[in-house]
Amino acid sequence: MRGTAVDVVLDVGFFHDWMGRLARSIEENCDELTRLDAAIGDADHGINMLRGMRAAIEALSSEAPKDPAGVFRVTGSRLVAVVGGAAGPLYGSAFRAAAEALGPKPEITVPELARALRAGVKAVQRIGAAEPGDKTMVDAWLPAVEALESAASGSVRSAAAAAEAAAREGMLATIPMRARKGRASYLGWRSEGHQDPGATSTRLLFAALVDATR
Ligand code: ADP
Ligand code: MG
């Protein structure tokens, strides 16, 4: 894909492809997500996300949303509906808030996507009350959104790559943290030294965005 981050537009096909890539990546990394959750949680993050994204992909195929917001709305609704763990409702609410922020536009610019994903992480924080440093998905989401917001020039590809790099850094930064939210917080200091599963799946969301720009 060519053009600058400000002039390039992302359509419904792009968003649908992005979600498909995320679903495949969750499938490929399901065992890894489960392994991470086994260390500081209840070993279900991989399977939770896989169940949710499979349901989302099915719904996207049958409902065929007509704009980017529709893709996020359908994905978010399925995640809220079918995932039992904490992460399903959190991701689901994030996608639904992002859909609201996008509005009924056929084409989305990178700055508009950044604003939508900012609304998404705000929803996560409103519901889960996690601050940066609490060892949650927020630690990957926030830096990724910030990177996307500051990538005002350059290609959409490089904007996505900057977001993914920031998400990865945020994910790795969760390793030494002590969990203060979610199941891992029950472990207290014993949660230190383990990478947060939700921050890891958030990194996959941004990695799938990079793949979708290829
Ligand atoms: P559960 O903890 O209910 O088993 P999952 O295993 O699917 O749900 O998801 C765990 C992930 O959810 C954690 O690694 C963390 O990133 C995220 N999480 C949990 N609680 C919160 C919260 N209050 N705010 C943000 N993220 C959270
Ligand atoms: Mg779990």
PDB file of C-alpha atoms and ligand atoms in Angstrom:
ATOM      1  CA  MET A   1       0.000   0.000   0.000  1.00  0.00           C
ATOM      2  CA  ARG A   2       1.346   3.427  -0.915  1.00  0.00           C
ATOM      3  CA  GLY A   3       0.780   7.009   0.131  1.00  0.00           C
ATOM      4  CA  THR A   4       1.266   8.897   3.349  1.00  0.00           C
ATOM      5  CA  ALA A   5      -0.357   8.165   6.657  1.00  0.00           C
ATOM      6  CA  VAL A   6      -2.536  11.244   6.337  1.00  0.00           C
ATOM      7  CA  ASP A   7      -3.815  10.719   2.805  1.00  0.00           C
ATOM      8  CA  VAL A   8      -4.056   6.962   2.568  1.00  0.00           C
ATOM      9  CA  VAL A   9      -7.474   5.566   3.322  1.00  0.00           C
ATOM     10  CA  LEU A  10      -8.441   2.197   4.723  1.00  0.00           C
ATOM     11  CA  ASP A  11     -11.692   0.649   3.549  1.00  0.00           C
ATOM     12  CA  VAL A  12     -14.000  -2.116   4.742  1.00  0.00           C
ATOM     13  CA  GLY A  13     -11.930  -4.727   2.870  1.00  0.00           C
ATOM     14  CA  PHE A  14      -8.807  -3.633   4.700  1.00  0.00           C
ATOM     15  CA  PHE A  15     -10.503  -3.898   8.092  1.00  0.00           C
ATOM     16  CA  HIS A  16     -11.993  -7.304   7.279  1.00  0.00           C
ATOM     17  CA  ASP A  17      -8.575  -8.557   6.134  1.00  0.00           C
ATOM     18  CA  TRP A  18      -6.986  -7.164   9.329  1.00  0.00           C
ATOM     19  CA  MET A  19      -9.414  -9.107  11.520  1.00  0.00           C
ATOM     20  CA  GLY A  20      -8.815 -12.273   9.461  1.00  0.00           C
ATOM     21  CA  ARG A  21      -5.083 -11.920   9.975  1.00  0.00           C
ATOM     22  CA  LEU A  22      -5.601 -11.348  13.696  1.00  0.00           C
ATOM     23  CA  ALA A  23      -7.704 -14.520  13.929  1.00  0.00           C
ATOM     24  CA  ARG A  24      -5.006 -16.563  12.150  1.00  0.00           C
ATOM     25  CA  SER A  25      -2.303 -15.085  14.346  1.00  0.00           C
ATOM     26  CA  ILE A  26      -4.277 -15.889  17.509  1.00  0.00           C
ATOM     27  CA  GLU A  27      -4.614 -19.448  16.205  1.00  0.00           C
ATOM     28  CA  GLU A  28      -0.864 -19.706  15.563  1.00  0.00           C
ATOM     29  CA  ASN A  29      -0.033 -18.203  18.956  1.00  0.00           C
ATOM     30  CA  CYS A  30      -2.813 -19.860  20.951  1.00  0.00           C
ATOM     31  CA  ASP A  31      -0.456 -22.206  22.809  1.00  0.00           C
ATOM     32  CA  GLU A  32       1.918 -19.374  23.640  1.00  0.00           C
ATOM     33  CA  LEU A  33      -0.935 -17.218  25.028  1.00  0.00           C
ATOM     34  CA  THR A  34      -2.157 -20.163  27.071  1.00  0.00           C
ATOM     35  CA  ARG A  35       1.346 -20.881  28.355  1.00  0.00           C
ATOM     36  CA  LEU A  36       1.725 -17.252  29.496  1.00  0.00           C
ATOM     37  CA  ASP A  37      -1.694 -17.341  31.187  1.00  0.00           C
ATOM     38  CA  ALA A  38      -0.822 -20.659  32.851  1.00  0.00           C
ATOM     39  CA  ALA A  39       2.081 -18.911  34.618  1.00  0.00           C
ATOM     40  CA  ILE A  40       0.094 -16.016  36.140  1.00  0.00           C
ATOM     41  CA  GLY A  41      -3.567 -16.807  35.458  1.00  0.00           C
ATOM     42  CA  ASP A  42      -5.789 -19.763  34.622  1.00  0.00           C
ATOM     43  CA  ALA A  43      -4.370 -20.932  31.275  1.00  0.00           C
ATOM     44  CA  ASP A  44      -7.322 -19.886  29.121  1.00  0.00           C
ATOM     45  CA  HIS A  45      -6.281 -16.672  27.354  1.00  0.00           C
ATOM     46  CA  GLY A  46      -5.335 -18.434  24.109  1.00  0.00           C
ATOM     47  CA  ILE A  47      -8.508 -20.456  23.947  1.00  0.00           C
ATOM     48  CA  ASN A  48     -10.651 -17.472  24.992  1.00  0.00           C
ATOM     49  CA  MET A  49      -9.256 -15.301  22.220  1.00  0.00           C
ATOM     50  CA  LEU A  50      -9.424 -18.119  19.679  1.00  0.00           C
ATOM     51  CA  ARG A  51     -13.077 -18.811  20.443  1.00  0.00           C
ATOM     52  CA  GLY A  52     -13.877 -15.108  20.217  1.00  0.00           C
ATOM     53  CA  MET A  53     -12.018 -14.436  16.985  1.00  0.00           C
ATOM     54  CA  ARG A  54     -13.428 -17.548  15.288  1.00  0.00           C
ATOM     55  CA  ALA A  55     -16.924 -16.343  16.151  1.00  0.00           C
ATOM     56  CA  ALA A  56     -16.029 -12.860  14.903  1.00  0.00           C
ATOM     57  CA  ILE A  57     -14.761 -14.159  11.560  1.00  0.00           C
ATOM     58  CA  GLU A  58     -17.900 -16.245  11.067  1.00  0.00           C
ATOM     59  CA  ALA A  59     -20.099 -13.248  11.839  1.00  0.00           C
ATOM     60  CA  LEU A  60     -18.072 -11.005   9.520  1.00  0.00           C
ATOM     61  CA  SER A  61     -18.594 -13.493   6.680  1.00  0.00           C
ATOM     62  CA  SER A  62     -22.320 -13.863   7.234  1.00  0.00           C
ATOM     63  CA  GLU A  63     -23.140 -10.254   8.117  1.00  0.00           C
ATOM     64  CA  ALA A  64     -20.731  -8.621   5.624  1.00  0.00           C
ATOM     65  CA  PRO A  65     -20.607  -5.195   7.295  1.00  0.00           C
ATOM     66  CA  LYS A  66     -20.514  -2.374   4.793  1.00  0.00           C
ATOM     67  CA  ASP A  67     -18.064  -0.009   6.438  1.00  0.00           C
ATOM     68  CA  PRO A  68     -14.948  -0.188   8.690  1.00  0.00           C
ATOM     69  CA  ALA A  69     -16.984   0.686  11.787  1.00  0.00           C
ATOM     70  CA  GLY A  70     -19.246  -2.277  11.015  1.00  0.00           C
ATOM     71  CA  VAL A  71     -16.237  -4.613  11.009  1.00  0.00           C
ATOM     72  CA  PHE A  72     -15.191  -3.389  14.467  1.00  0.00           C
ATOM     73  CA  ARG A  73     -18.795  -3.474  15.745  1.00  0.00           C
ATOM     74  CA  VAL A  74     -19.388  -7.076  14.647  1.00  0.00           C
ATOM     75  CA  THR A  75     -16.001  -8.196  15.972  1.00  0.00           C
ATOM     76  CA  GLY A  76     -16.557  -6.470  19.310  1.00  0.00           C
ATOM     77  CA  SER A  77     -20.058  -7.837  19.724  1.00  0.00           C
ATOM     78  CA  ARG A  78     -18.938 -11.416  19.137  1.00  0.00           C
ATOM     79  CA  LEU A  79     -16.014 -11.056  21.558  1.00  0.00           C
ATOM     80  CA  VAL A  80     -18.332  -9.733  24.274  1.00  0.00           C
ATOM     81  CA  ALA A  81     -20.890 -12.453  23.568  1.00  0.00           C
ATOM     82  CA  VAL A  82     -18.769 -15.593  23.368  1.00  0.00           C
ATOM     83  CA  VAL A  83     -15.691 -15.011  25.536  1.00  0.00           C
ATOM     84  CA  GLY A  84     -16.022 -15.844  29.208  1.00  0.00           C
ATOM     85  CA  GLY A  85     -12.735 -14.414  30.509  1.00  0.00           C
ATOM     86  CA  ALA A  86     -11.932 -10.810  31.364  1.00  0.00           C
ATOM     87  CA  ALA A  87     -10.167 -10.158  28.082  1.00  0.00           C
ATOM     88  CA  GLY A  88     -13.203 -10.884  25.862  1.00  0.00           C
ATOM     89  CA  PRO A  89     -15.432  -8.136  27.256  1.00  0.00           C
ATOM     90  CA  LEU A  90     -12.435  -5.773  27.441  1.00  0.00           C
ATOM     91  CA  TYR A  91     -11.399  -6.317  23.806  1.00  0.00           C
ATOM     92  CA  GLY A  92     -15.041  -6.432  22.741  1.00  0.00           C
ATOM     93  CA  SER A  93     -15.769  -3.095  24.378  1.00  0.00           C
ATOM     94  CA  ALA A  94     -12.613  -1.646  22.852  1.00  0.00           C
ATOM     95  CA  PHE A  95     -13.692  -2.648  19.334  1.00  0.00           C
ATOM     96  CA  ARG A  96     -17.216  -1.334  19.913  1.00  0.00           C
ATOM     97  CA  ALA A  97     -15.944   2.005  21.233  1.00  0.00           C
ATOM     98  CA  ALA A  98     -13.542   2.220  18.290  1.00  0.00           C
ATOM     99  CA  ALA A  99     -16.456   1.560  15.927  1.00  0.00           C
ATOM    100  CA  GLU A 100     -18.420   4.425  17.497  1.00  0.00           C
ATOM    101  CA  ALA A 101     -15.444   6.731  17.047  1.00  0.00           C
ATOM    102  CA  LEU A 102     -15.017   5.751  13.378  1.00  0.00           C
ATOM    103  CA  GLY A 103     -18.624   6.502  12.519  1.00  0.00           C
ATOM    104  CA  PRO A 104     -20.347   5.498   9.265  1.00  0.00           C
ATOM    105  CA  LYS A 105     -17.496   6.405   6.908  1.00  0.00           C
ATOM    106  CA  PRO A 106     -16.532   4.229   3.950  1.00  0.00           C
ATOM    107  CA  GLU A 107     -12.850   5.160   4.231  1.00  0.00           C
ATOM    108  CA  ILE A 108     -10.655   5.809   7.239  1.00  0.00           C
ATOM    109  CA  THR A 109      -7.357   7.715   7.436  1.00  0.00           C
ATOM    110  CA  VAL A 110      -4.526   6.697   9.751  1.00  0.00           C
ATOM    111  CA  PRO A 111      -5.170   9.649  12.117  1.00  0.00           C
ATOM    112  CA  GLU A 112      -8.839   8.603  12.260  1.00  0.00           C
ATOM    113  CA  LEU A 113      -7.799   5.032  13.035  1.00  0.00           C
ATOM    114  CA  ALA A 114      -5.503   6.330  15.777  1.00  0.00           C
ATOM    115  CA  ARG A 115      -8.404   8.305  17.306  1.00  0.00           C
ATOM    116  CA  ALA A 116     -10.632   5.231  17.167  1.00  0.00           C
ATOM    117  CA  LEU A 117      -8.057   2.999  18.828  1.00  0.00           C
ATOM    118  CA  ARG A 118      -7.557   5.701  21.472  1.00  0.00           C
ATOM    119  CA  ALA A 119     -11.308   5.458  22.170  1.00  0.00           C
ATOM    120  CA  GLY A 120     -10.825   1.678  22.326  1.00  0.00           C
ATOM    121  CA  VAL A 121      -8.147   1.755  24.999  1.00  0.00           C
ATOM    122  CA  LYS A 122     -10.167   4.361  26.921  1.00  0.00           C
ATOM    123  CA  ALA A 123     -13.039   1.864  27.025  1.00  0.00           C
ATOM    124  CA  VAL A 124     -10.676  -0.813  28.352  1.00  0.00           C
ATOM    125  CA  GLN A 125      -9.558   1.555  31.096  1.00  0.00           C
ATOM    126  CA  ARG A 126     -13.093   2.688  31.902  1.00  0.00           C
ATOM    127  CA  ILE A 127     -14.225  -0.899  32.420  1.00  0.00           C
ATOM    128  CA  GLY A 128     -11.093  -2.473  33.855  1.00  0.00           C
ATOM    129  CA  ALA A 129      -9.675   0.567  35.681  1.00  0.00           C
ATOM    130  CA  ALA A 130      -6.106  -0.414  34.781  1.00  0.00           C
ATOM    131  CA  GLU A 131      -3.423   2.255  34.727  1.00  0.00           C
ATOM    132  CA  PRO A 132      -0.121   1.980  32.864  1.00  0.00           C
ATOM    133  CA  GLY A 133       2.221  -0.219  34.896  1.00  0.00           C
ATOM    134  CA  ASP A 134      -0.534  -2.485  36.249  1.00  0.00           C
ATOM    135  CA  LYS A 135       0.681  -5.329  33.973  1.00  0.00           C
ATOM    136  CA  THR A 136      -2.294  -5.597  31.613  1.00  0.00           C
ATOM    137  CA  MET A 137      -3.125  -5.199  27.931  1.00  0.00           C
ATOM    138  CA  VAL A 138      -3.188  -1.421  28.582  1.00  0.00           C
ATOM    139  CA  ASP A 139       0.622  -1.503  28.792  1.00  0.00           C
ATOM    140  CA  ALA A 140       0.785  -2.535  25.120  1.00  0.00           C
ATOM    141  CA  TRP A 141      -2.300  -0.635  23.844  1.00  0.00           C
ATOM    142  CA  LEU A 142      -1.353   2.829  25.123  1.00  0.00           C
ATOM    143  CA  PRO A 143       2.153   3.061  23.620  1.00  0.00           C
ATOM    144  CA  ALA A 144       0.870   1.579  20.349  1.00  0.00           C
ATOM    145  CA  VAL A 145      -1.889   4.193  20.093  1.00  0.00           C
ATOM    146  CA  GLU A 146       0.574   6.951  20.977  1.00  0.00           C
ATOM    147  CA  ALA A 147       2.939   5.771  18.235  1.00  0.00           C
ATOM    148  CA  LEU A 148       0.098   5.676  15.704  1.00  0.00           C
ATOM    149  CA  GLU A 149      -0.986   9.189  16.722  1.00  0.00           C
ATOM    150  CA  SER A 150       2.487  10.613  16.248  1.00  0.00           C
ATOM    151  CA  ALA A 151       3.030   8.902  12.898  1.00  0.00           C
ATOM    152  CA  ALA A 152       1.386  11.816  11.086  1.00  0.00           C
ATOM    153  CA  SER A 153       3.665  11.528   8.067  1.00  0.00           C
ATOM    154  CA  GLY A 154       5.242   8.635   6.242  1.00  0.00           C
ATOM    155  CA  SER A 155       3.526   5.580   4.828  1.00  0.00           C
ATOM    156  CA  VAL A 156       0.612   3.791   6.467  1.00  0.00           C
ATOM    157  CA  ARG A 157       2.942   0.828   6.621  1.00  0.00           C
ATOM    158  CA  SER A 158       5.517   2.705   8.671  1.00  0.00           C
ATOM    159  CA  ALA A 159       2.798   4.116  10.957  1.00  0.00           C
ATOM    160  CA  ALA A 160       1.550   0.585  11.597  1.00  0.00           C
ATOM    161  CA  ALA A 161       5.106  -0.669  12.083  1.00  0.00           C
ATOM    162  CA  ALA A 162       5.775   2.068  14.657  1.00  0.00           C
ATOM    163  CA  ALA A 163       2.610   1.081  16.526  1.00  0.00           C
ATOM    164  CA  GLU A 164       3.574  -2.577  16.479  1.00  0.00           C
ATOM    165  CA  ALA A 165       7.091  -1.828  17.718  1.00  0.00           C
ATOM    166  CA  ALA A 166       5.652   0.236  20.582  1.00  0.00           C
ATOM    167  CA  ALA A 167       3.167  -2.526  21.426  1.00  0.00           C
ATOM    168  CA  ARG A 168       6.007  -5.045  21.502  1.00  0.00           C
ATOM    169  CA  GLU A 169       8.078  -2.810  23.770  1.00  0.00           C
ATOM    170  CA  GLY A 170       5.063  -2.328  26.053  1.00  0.00           C
ATOM    171  CA  MET A 171       4.468  -6.085  26.085  1.00  0.00           C
ATOM    172  CA  LEU A 172       8.082  -6.797  27.085  1.00  0.00           C
ATOM    173  CA  ALA A 173       7.923  -4.077  29.733  1.00  0.00           C
ATOM    174  CA  THR A 174       5.203  -6.068  31.519  1.00  0.00           C
ATOM    175  CA  ILE A 175       7.709  -8.835  32.383  1.00  0.00           C
ATOM    176  CA  PRO A 176       9.197  -7.242  35.518  1.00  0.00           C
ATOM    177  CA  MET A 177       5.907  -5.626  36.601  1.00  0.00           C
ATOM    178  CA  ARG A 178       3.838  -6.746  39.560  1.00  0.00           C
ATOM    179  CA  ALA A 179       0.211  -7.268  38.464  1.00  0.00           C
ATOM    180  CA  ARG A 180      -2.306  -4.912  40.069  1.00  0.00           C
ATOM    181  CA  LYS A 181      -5.379  -5.813  37.993  1.00  0.00           C
ATOM    182  CA  GLY A 182      -7.013  -9.046  36.886  1.00  0.00           C
ATOM    183  CA  ARG A 183      -6.370 -12.598  37.998  1.00  0.00           C
ATOM    184  CA  ALA A 184      -2.575 -12.187  37.980  1.00  0.00           C
ATOM    185  CA  SER A 185      -2.875  -9.595  40.775  1.00  0.00           C
ATOM    186  CA  TYR A 186      -3.862 -12.393  43.195  1.00  0.00           C
ATOM    187  CA  LEU A 187      -0.255 -13.622  42.898  1.00  0.00           C
ATOM    188  CA  GLY A 188       1.264 -10.383  44.193  1.00  0.00           C
ATOM    189  CA  TRP A 189       5.046 -10.375  43.792  1.00  0.00           C
ATOM    190  CA  ARG A 190       4.942 -13.863  42.268  1.00  0.00           C
ATOM    191  CA  SER A 191       3.504 -12.294  39.088  1.00  0.00           C
ATOM    192  CA  GLU A 192       6.877 -10.575  38.560  1.00  0.00           C
ATOM    193  CA  GLY A 193       9.119 -12.037  35.850  1.00  0.00           C
ATOM    194  CA  HIS A 194       6.253 -13.166  33.604  1.00  0.00           C
ATOM    195  CA  GLN A 195       4.983 -11.526  30.414  1.00  0.00           C
ATOM    196  CA  ASP A 196       1.334 -10.500  30.539  1.00  0.00           C
ATOM    197  CA  PRO A 197      -0.868 -12.617  28.225  1.00  0.00           C
ATOM    198  CA  GLY A 198      -3.246  -9.756  27.349  1.00  0.00           C
ATOM    199  CA  ALA A 199      -0.386  -7.416  26.458  1.00  0.00           C
ATOM    200  CA  THR A 200       0.886 -10.232  24.224  1.00  0.00           C
ATOM    201  CA  SER A 201      -2.424 -10.570  22.354  1.00  0.00           C
ATOM    202  CA  THR A 202      -2.552  -6.766  21.971  1.00  0.00           C
ATOM    203  CA  ARG A 203       0.822  -6.935  20.285  1.00  0.00           C
ATOM    204  CA  LEU A 204      -0.676  -9.508  17.882  1.00  0.00           C
ATOM    205  CA  LEU A 205      -3.491  -7.037  17.052  1.00  0.00           C
ATOM    206  CA  PHE A 206      -0.930  -4.443  15.930  1.00  0.00           C
ATOM    207  CA  ALA A 207       1.266  -7.037  14.198  1.00  0.00           C
ATOM    208  CA  ALA A 208      -1.798  -8.095  12.183  1.00  0.00           C
ATOM    209  CA  LEU A 209      -2.313  -4.419  11.269  1.00  0.00           C
ATOM    210  CA  VAL A 210       1.227  -4.330   9.861  1.00  0.00           C
ATOM    211  CA  ASP A 211       0.579  -7.537   7.899  1.00  0.00           C
ATOM    212  CA  ALA A 212      -2.612  -6.046   6.474  1.00  0.00           C
ATOM    213  CA  THR A 213      -0.646  -3.124   5.005  1.00  0.00           C
ATOM    214  CA  ARG A 214       1.649  -5.397   3.002  1.00  0.00           C
TER     215      ARG A 214
HETATM  216  P1  ADP B   1      -9.257 -14.182  32.693  1.00  0.00           P
HETATM  217  O1  ADP B   1      -8.237 -13.392  33.450  1.00  0.00           O
HETATM  218  O2  ADP B   1     -10.648 -13.882  33.118  1.00  0.00           O
HETATM  219  O3  ADP B   1      -8.941 -15.647  32.671  1.00  0.00           O
HETATM  220  P2  ADP B   1      -8.052 -13.940  30.078  1.00  0.00           P
HETATM  221  O4  ADP B   1      -7.116 -14.983  30.554  1.00  0.00           O
HETATM  222  O5  ADP B   1      -8.685 -14.180  28.743  1.00  0.00           O
HETATM  223  O6  ADP B   1      -9.173 -13.660  31.166  1.00  0.00           O
HETATM  224  O7  ADP B   1      -7.300 -12.555  29.975  1.00  0.00           O
HETATM  225  C1  ADP B   1      -6.300 -12.168  30.873  1.00  0.00           C
HETATM  226  C2  ADP B   1      -5.744 -10.828  30.428  1.00  0.00           C
HETATM  227  O8  ADP B   1      -6.747  -9.831  30.538  1.00  0.00           O
HETATM  228  C3  ADP B   1      -4.603 -10.342  31.294  1.00  0.00           C
HETATM  229  O9  ADP B   1      -3.377 -10.852  30.841  1.00  0.00           O
HETATM  230  C4  ADP B   1      -4.688  -8.829  31.168  1.00  0.00           C
HETATM  231  O10 ADP B   1      -3.908  -8.334  30.103  1.00  0.00           O
HETATM  232  C5  ADP B   1      -6.135  -8.596  30.828  1.00  0.00           C
HETATM  233  N1  ADP B   1      -6.839  -7.979  31.951  1.00  0.00           N
HETATM  234  C6  ADP B   1      -7.349  -8.580  33.039  1.00  0.00           C
HETATM  235  N2  ADP B   1      -7.937  -7.692  33.864  1.00  0.00           N
HETATM  236  C7  ADP B   1      -7.762  -6.467  33.262  1.00  0.00           C
HETATM  237  C8  ADP B   1      -8.153  -5.121  33.599  1.00  0.00           C
HETATM  238  N3  ADP B   1      -8.814  -4.839  34.722  1.00  0.00           N
HETATM  239  N4  ADP B   1      -7.819  -4.137  32.736  1.00  0.00           N
HETATM  240  C9  ADP B   1      -7.148  -4.412  31.597  1.00  0.00           C
HETATM  241  N5  ADP B   1      -6.787  -5.660  31.231  1.00  0.00           N
HETATM  242  C10 ADP B   1      -7.074  -6.663  32.047  1.00  0.00           C
HETATM  243 MG    MG B   2      -7.187 -16.437  31.936  1.00  0.00          MG
END
